[in-house]
Amino acid sequence: MTVRANPMSTALAPFVATLGPYDLGPGRAGVHRGLPSSTVSITIPEEDPLEIAWVGRPGSRTRLRAVVAGLHLGAAELRQEGCTRGVWLTLRPSGAGALLGVPAAALAGRVIDLADVVPAMAELPERLAACRSWPQRRALVERSLLAGLARYGERADHHGMRATLAALAGTSRVREAAELLGCSRRHLSGMVRAAFGVTPKEYQRLVRFETARGRLVAAAGAGGPALAAVAATSGFADQAHFTREWRAMAGCTPTEWLRAEGLAVGGPSAGDPPPGEGCAFG
């Protein structure tokens, strides 16, 4: 899967992590394993809806026209038949409230149709389908997000939420983050769960997983190093710990995921940006 990113509107930059077109690949059907992510993602196919199923959860398959996915610690399989292209964007957790009017906690662990989350954006997929170029699609999405920012942007303490997440991302223990923020661990835990729908430790797991994913893909593109080195530089005790955590969160081993994405440590270049970052769920 490929996705391209472009500079973000200044007003949206604090809330939107990525915005670009995606392509699940050639052929009549595109399949992608969406990995856990510390962002809220929105996937809008150009034409044909997405089918989504949580890995390891029989009967969870659903078909949606446009998808909003909250923070989650498990993997999902995305399948798109017919036209396998669309628009993909990820929001920092504070962006859910500021742009969609819905707190990240209300979306955590869920996949929901965009129209159900933001009725004002119900017609966005059809309007995007009528666009003839990526610049037109990007401009339309940015206008929709800016309209949301005008409606909802003043309702929450975005600076406080960003500081909280920065403290968690910059530390390996919840206690250390609480000390940086000048609050108790209990207060931090309640605040994070209420705002984002995950515990502070779960958020730190997501950040560590994303860090490892980026380094894993970079290693594959560069022809090394070994998985043990990726594990060590990403905060895991050893390669076995890294593999167990990856299997728990991705539903497969790191090597299996690299192979499925068309990569292997020591294999071809990963591209820009890497696979695994081009559709809903990361």
Short mmCIF file of C-alpha atoms in Angstrom, two decimals:
data_model
loop_
_atom_site.label_atom_id
_atom_site.label_comp_id
_atom_site.label_asym_id
_atom_site.label_seq_id
_atom_site.Cartn_x
_atom_site.Cartn_y
_atom_site.Cartn_z
CA MET A 1 0.00 0.00 0.00
CA THR A 2 1.25 3.50 -0.77
CA VAL A 3 0.29 6.90 0.55
CA ARG A 4 1.67 10.38 -0.10
CA ALA A 5 1.71 13.23 2.40
CA ASN A 6 1.74 16.99 1.78
CA PRO A 7 2.22 20.09 3.95
CA MET A 8 -0.69 20.75 6.29
CA SER A 9 -2.73 23.91 6.72
CA THR A 10 -1.31 25.91 9.64
CA ALA A 11 -4.62 25.93 11.53
CA LEU A 12 -4.96 22.16 11.19
CA ALA A 13 -1.34 21.24 11.91
CA PRO A 14 -1.78 20.87 15.71
CA PHE A 15 -4.58 18.36 15.19
CA VAL A 16 -3.88 16.46 11.95
CA ALA A 17 -0.89 14.12 11.83
CA THR A 18 -1.18 13.01 8.18
CA LEU A 19 -3.37 13.62 5.17
CA GLY A 20 -2.84 11.98 1.82
CA PRO A 21 -4.20 9.70 -0.91
CA TYR A 22 -3.84 5.96 -0.39
CA ASP A 23 -3.71 3.00 -2.72
CA LEU A 24 -4.21 -0.56 -1.50
CA GLY A 25 -2.50 -1.87 -4.63
CA PRO A 26 -3.30 -3.02 -8.17
CA GLY A 27 -6.01 -5.50 -9.02
CA ARG A 28 -9.70 -5.82 -8.27
CA ALA A 29 -9.20 -6.19 -4.52
CA GLY A 30 -6.80 -4.51 -2.12
CA VAL A 31 -6.10 -5.96 1.34
CA HIS A 32 -4.22 -4.28 4.17
CA ARG A 33 -3.51 -5.20 7.80
CA GLY A 34 -4.15 -2.11 9.86
CA LEU A 35 -1.93 -1.95 12.92
CA PRO A 36 -2.51 -0.34 16.32
CA SER A 37 -1.97 3.40 16.33
CA SER A 38 -1.85 6.32 18.74
CA THR A 39 -3.94 8.41 16.34
CA VAL A 40 -7.58 8.54 15.31
CA SER A 41 -7.83 7.68 11.62
CA ILE A 42 -10.33 8.49 8.89
CA THR A 43 -10.42 6.53 5.64
CA ILE A 44 -12.60 7.67 2.75
CA PRO A 45 -12.56 5.40 -0.34
CA GLU A 46 -12.92 7.11 -3.69
CA GLU A 47 -15.74 4.86 -4.82
CA ASP A 48 -16.21 1.42 -3.28
CA PRO A 49 -16.81 0.92 0.47
CA LEU A 50 -14.31 -0.74 2.82
CA GLU A 51 -14.83 -4.08 4.53
CA ILE A 52 -13.21 -4.22 7.96
CA ALA A 53 -12.73 -7.07 10.40
CA TRP A 54 -10.78 -7.24 13.66
CA VAL A 55 -8.07 -9.89 13.44
CA GLY A 56 -8.95 -12.85 15.65
CA ARG A 57 -12.58 -11.80 16.12
CA PRO A 58 -14.86 -13.96 13.96
CA GLY A 59 -18.05 -12.21 12.96
CA SER A 60 -16.63 -8.71 13.36
CA ARG A 61 -16.59 -7.91 9.63
CA THR A 62 -18.49 -4.76 8.69
CA ARG A 63 -18.88 -2.72 5.51
CA LEU A 64 -18.65 1.07 5.72
CA ARG A 65 -18.68 3.91 3.20
CA ALA A 66 -16.14 5.96 5.14
CA VAL A 67 -14.43 4.88 8.34
CA VAL A 68 -13.44 6.57 11.59
CA ALA A 69 -11.23 4.39 13.80
CA GLY A 70 -10.32 5.31 17.35
CA LEU A 71 -7.27 4.35 19.38
CA HIS A 72 -7.00 0.57 19.51
CA LEU A 73 -4.50 -2.06 20.61
CA GLY A 74 -5.43 -4.78 18.11
CA ALA A 75 -5.03 -5.27 14.37
CA ALA A 76 -7.71 -5.21 11.70
CA GLU A 77 -7.95 -6.43 8.12
CA LEU A 78 -9.17 -3.92 5.54
CA ARG A 79 -10.44 -5.07 2.17
CA GLN A 80 -11.55 -2.86 -0.70
CA GLU A 81 -12.83 -4.27 -3.99
CA GLY A 82 -13.17 -2.39 -7.23
CA CYS A 83 -11.49 0.98 -6.86
CA THR A 84 -8.78 0.49 -4.21
CA ARG A 85 -7.89 4.16 -3.78
CA GLY A 86 -9.07 6.89 -1.46
CA VAL A 87 -8.18 9.58 1.07
CA TRP A 88 -6.60 8.76 4.40
CA LEU A 89 -5.90 11.04 7.35
CA THR A 90 -4.91 10.62 10.96
CA LEU A 91 -5.80 12.93 13.82
CA ARG A 92 -3.88 13.40 17.02
CA PRO A 93 -6.18 12.42 19.91
CA SER A 94 -6.97 16.08 20.67
CA GLY A 95 -8.03 16.48 17.05
CA ALA A 96 -11.05 14.24 17.49
CA GLY A 97 -12.79 16.76 19.72
CA ALA A 98 -11.47 19.82 17.93
CA LEU A 99 -12.36 18.73 14.38
CA LEU A 100 -15.09 16.10 14.76
CA GLY A 101 -16.78 17.31 17.93
CA VAL A 102 -16.41 13.84 19.47
CA PRO A 103 -13.86 13.02 22.21
CA ALA A 104 -11.27 10.38 21.36
CA ALA A 105 -12.60 8.30 24.28
CA ALA A 106 -15.93 7.83 22.48
CA LEU A 107 -14.11 6.32 19.49
CA ALA A 108 -11.56 4.12 21.29
CA GLY A 109 -11.54 0.50 20.11
CA ARG A 110 -14.29 1.17 17.56
CA VAL A 111 -14.79 1.59 13.83
CA ILE A 112 -17.71 3.83 12.91
CA ASP A 113 -19.07 5.29 9.71
CA LEU A 114 -18.01 8.91 9.27
CA ALA A 115 -21.61 9.97 8.72
CA ASP A 116 -22.58 8.61 12.14
CA VAL A 117 -19.72 10.41 13.87
CA VAL A 118 -20.06 13.75 12.08
CA PRO A 119 -23.41 14.16 10.29
CA ALA A 120 -22.11 17.39 8.73
CA MET A 121 -19.56 15.26 6.80
CA ALA A 122 -22.08 12.68 5.57
CA GLU A 123 -21.83 13.88 1.97
CA LEU A 124 -18.03 14.15 1.96
CA PRO A 125 -17.40 10.76 0.25
CA GLU A 126 -19.68 11.63 -2.66
CA ARG A 127 -18.18 15.11 -2.96
CA LEU A 128 -14.68 13.62 -3.00
CA ALA A 129 -15.71 11.14 -5.70
CA ALA A 130 -16.73 14.05 -7.90
CA CYS A 131 -13.27 15.66 -7.65
CA ARG A 132 -10.94 15.13 -10.60
CA SER A 133 -7.56 15.50 -8.92
CA TRP A 134 -5.76 15.01 -5.62
CA PRO A 135 -5.32 18.78 -5.02
CA GLN A 136 -9.09 19.18 -5.31
CA ARG A 137 -9.71 16.30 -2.90
CA ARG A 138 -7.18 17.61 -0.41
CA ALA A 139 -8.66 21.11 -0.52
CA LEU A 140 -12.15 19.71 0.04
CA VAL A 141 -11.05 17.65 3.06
CA GLU A 142 -9.19 20.60 4.57
CA ARG A 143 -12.24 22.84 4.15
CA SER A 144 -14.39 20.24 5.90
CA LEU A 145 -11.91 19.96 8.76
CA LEU A 146 -11.60 23.73 9.09
CA ALA A 147 -15.39 23.97 9.27
CA GLY A 148 -15.29 21.42 12.09
CA LEU A 149 -12.57 23.41 13.84
CA ALA A 150 -14.76 26.50 13.68
CA ARG A 151 -17.66 24.56 15.25
CA TYR A 152 -15.84 22.59 17.92
CA GLY A 153 -12.31 23.92 18.33
CA GLU A 154 -12.84 26.00 21.46
CA ARG A 155 -14.55 23.34 23.55
CA ALA A 156 -11.55 21.56 25.06
CA ASP A 157 -8.17 22.17 26.64
CA HIS A 158 -6.11 21.11 23.63
CA HIS A 159 -2.85 22.43 25.06
CA GLY A 160 -3.35 20.44 28.24
CA MET A 161 -4.15 17.26 26.32
CA ARG A 162 -1.10 17.66 24.10
CA ALA A 163 1.12 18.19 27.15
CA THR A 164 -0.28 15.05 28.77
CA LEU A 165 0.35 12.90 25.71
CA ALA A 166 3.83 14.38 25.22
CA ALA A 167 4.71 13.45 28.80
CA LEU A 168 3.48 9.89 28.30
CA ALA A 169 5.27 9.54 24.96
CA GLY A 170 8.51 10.85 26.42
CA THR A 171 8.65 8.47 29.38
CA SER A 172 8.60 4.71 29.84
CA ARG A 173 6.67 4.66 33.12
CA VAL A 174 3.35 6.25 34.02
CA ARG A 175 4.77 7.43 37.33
CA GLU A 176 7.46 9.41 35.51
CA ALA A 177 4.85 11.09 33.31
CA ALA A 178 2.76 12.01 36.35
CA GLU A 179 5.79 13.60 38.01
CA LEU A 180 6.49 15.66 34.89
CA LEU A 181 2.89 16.87 34.88
CA GLY A 182 2.84 17.56 38.61
CA CYS A 183 -0.06 15.26 39.41
CA SER A 184 -0.65 11.88 40.99
CA ARG A 185 -0.58 8.68 38.97
CA ARG A 186 -4.22 8.08 39.92
CA HIS A 187 -5.26 11.52 38.67
CA LEU A 188 -3.34 11.02 35.42
CA SER A 189 -4.91 7.61 34.85
CA GLY A 190 -8.43 8.93 35.32
CA MET A 191 -7.82 11.96 33.12
CA VAL A 192 -6.29 9.96 30.25
CA ARG A 193 -8.94 7.26 30.28
CA ALA A 194 -11.74 9.85 30.31
CA ALA A 195 -10.20 11.86 27.45
CA PHE A 196 -8.77 9.16 25.18
CA GLY A 197 -10.42 5.87 26.11
CA VAL A 198 -7.17 4.07 26.95
CA THR A 199 -5.06 3.89 30.08
CA PRO A 200 -1.76 5.77 30.29
CA LYS A 201 0.16 2.47 30.07
CA GLU A 202 -1.81 1.46 26.99
CA TYR A 203 -0.99 4.76 25.34
CA GLN A 204 2.69 4.22 26.09
CA ARG A 205 2.41 0.74 24.53
CA LEU A 206 0.96 2.29 21.39
CA VAL A 207 3.77 4.83 21.17
CA ARG A 208 6.42 2.15 21.69
CA PHE A 209 4.79 -0.07 19.07
CA GLU A 210 4.70 2.77 16.54
CA THR A 211 8.33 3.59 17.24
CA ALA A 212 9.31 -0.03 16.68
CA ARG A 213 7.25 -0.22 13.49
CA GLY A 214 9.02 2.79 12.02
CA ARG A 215 12.44 1.41 12.91
CA LEU A 216 11.54 -2.04 11.63
CA VAL A 217 10.57 -0.67 8.23
CA ALA A 218 13.63 1.58 8.10
CA ALA A 219 15.81 -1.43 8.89
CA ALA A 220 14.18 -3.45 6.13
CA GLY A 221 14.79 -0.68 3.63
CA ALA A 222 18.40 -0.25 4.68
CA GLY A 223 19.30 -3.93 4.61
CA GLY A 224 19.65 -4.36 8.39
CA PRO A 225 20.00 -4.32 11.39
CA ALA A 226 18.70 -7.46 13.08
CA LEU A 227 15.37 -7.56 14.91
CA ALA A 228 17.25 -7.65 18.20
CA ALA A 229 18.69 -4.20 17.49
CA VAL A 230 15.25 -2.80 16.63
CA ALA A 231 13.90 -4.25 19.88
CA ALA A 232 16.71 -2.78 21.95
CA THR A 233 16.44 0.74 20.50
CA SER A 234 12.63 0.74 20.84
CA GLY A 235 12.48 0.04 24.56
CA PHE A 236 11.89 -3.72 24.64
CA ALA A 237 13.77 -5.99 27.03
CA ASP A 238 14.95 -8.25 24.21
CA GLN A 239 13.92 -9.67 20.83
CA ALA A 240 11.62 -12.24 22.44
CA HIS A 241 9.77 -9.48 24.30
CA PHE A 242 9.49 -7.48 21.07
CA THR A 243 8.11 -10.48 19.17
CA ARG A 244 5.55 -11.30 21.87
CA GLU A 245 4.30 -7.73 21.97
CA TRP A 246 4.14 -7.50 18.19
CA ARG A 247 2.19 -10.73 17.96
CA ALA A 248 -0.22 -9.54 20.67
CA MET A 249 -0.87 -6.21 18.95
CA ALA A 250 -0.47 -7.05 15.25
CA GLY A 251 -1.69 -10.65 15.23
CA CYS A 252 1.52 -11.88 13.61
CA THR A 253 5.28 -11.76 14.11
CA PRO A 254 7.39 -8.83 12.84
CA THR A 255 8.88 -11.03 10.13
CA GLU A 256 5.45 -12.20 8.98
CA TRP A 257 4.24 -8.61 8.81
CA LEU A 258 7.28 -7.50 6.80
CA ARG A 259 6.71 -10.35 4.36
CA ALA A 260 3.02 -9.48 3.98
CA GLU A 261 3.95 -5.85 3.26
CA GLY A 262 6.41 -6.96 0.57
CA LEU A 263 9.45 -6.30 2.73
CA ALA A 264 12.08 -8.31 4.52
CA VAL A 265 14.99 -7.22 6.65
CA GLY A 266 17.70 -6.79 4.09
CA GLY A 267 15.08 -6.56 1.33
CA PRO A 268 13.98 -3.75 -1.02
CA SER A 269 13.46 -0.12 -0.03
CA ALA A 270 10.43 0.56 2.08
CA GLY A 271 9.37 3.67 0.20
CA ASP A 272 8.09 6.94 1.61
CA PRO A 273 6.21 6.68 3.89
CA PRO A 274 6.48 3.00 4.91
CA PRO A 275 3.80 0.36 4.44
CA GLY A 276 1.51 -0.02 7.41
CA GLU A 277 0.93 3.74 7.56
CA GLY A 278 -1.39 4.17 4.61
CA CYS A 279 -4.93 3.48 5.69
CA ALA A 280 -7.25 3.32 8.66
CA PHE A 281 -5.78 1.73 11.81
CA GLY A 282 -2.29 2.86 11.04
#
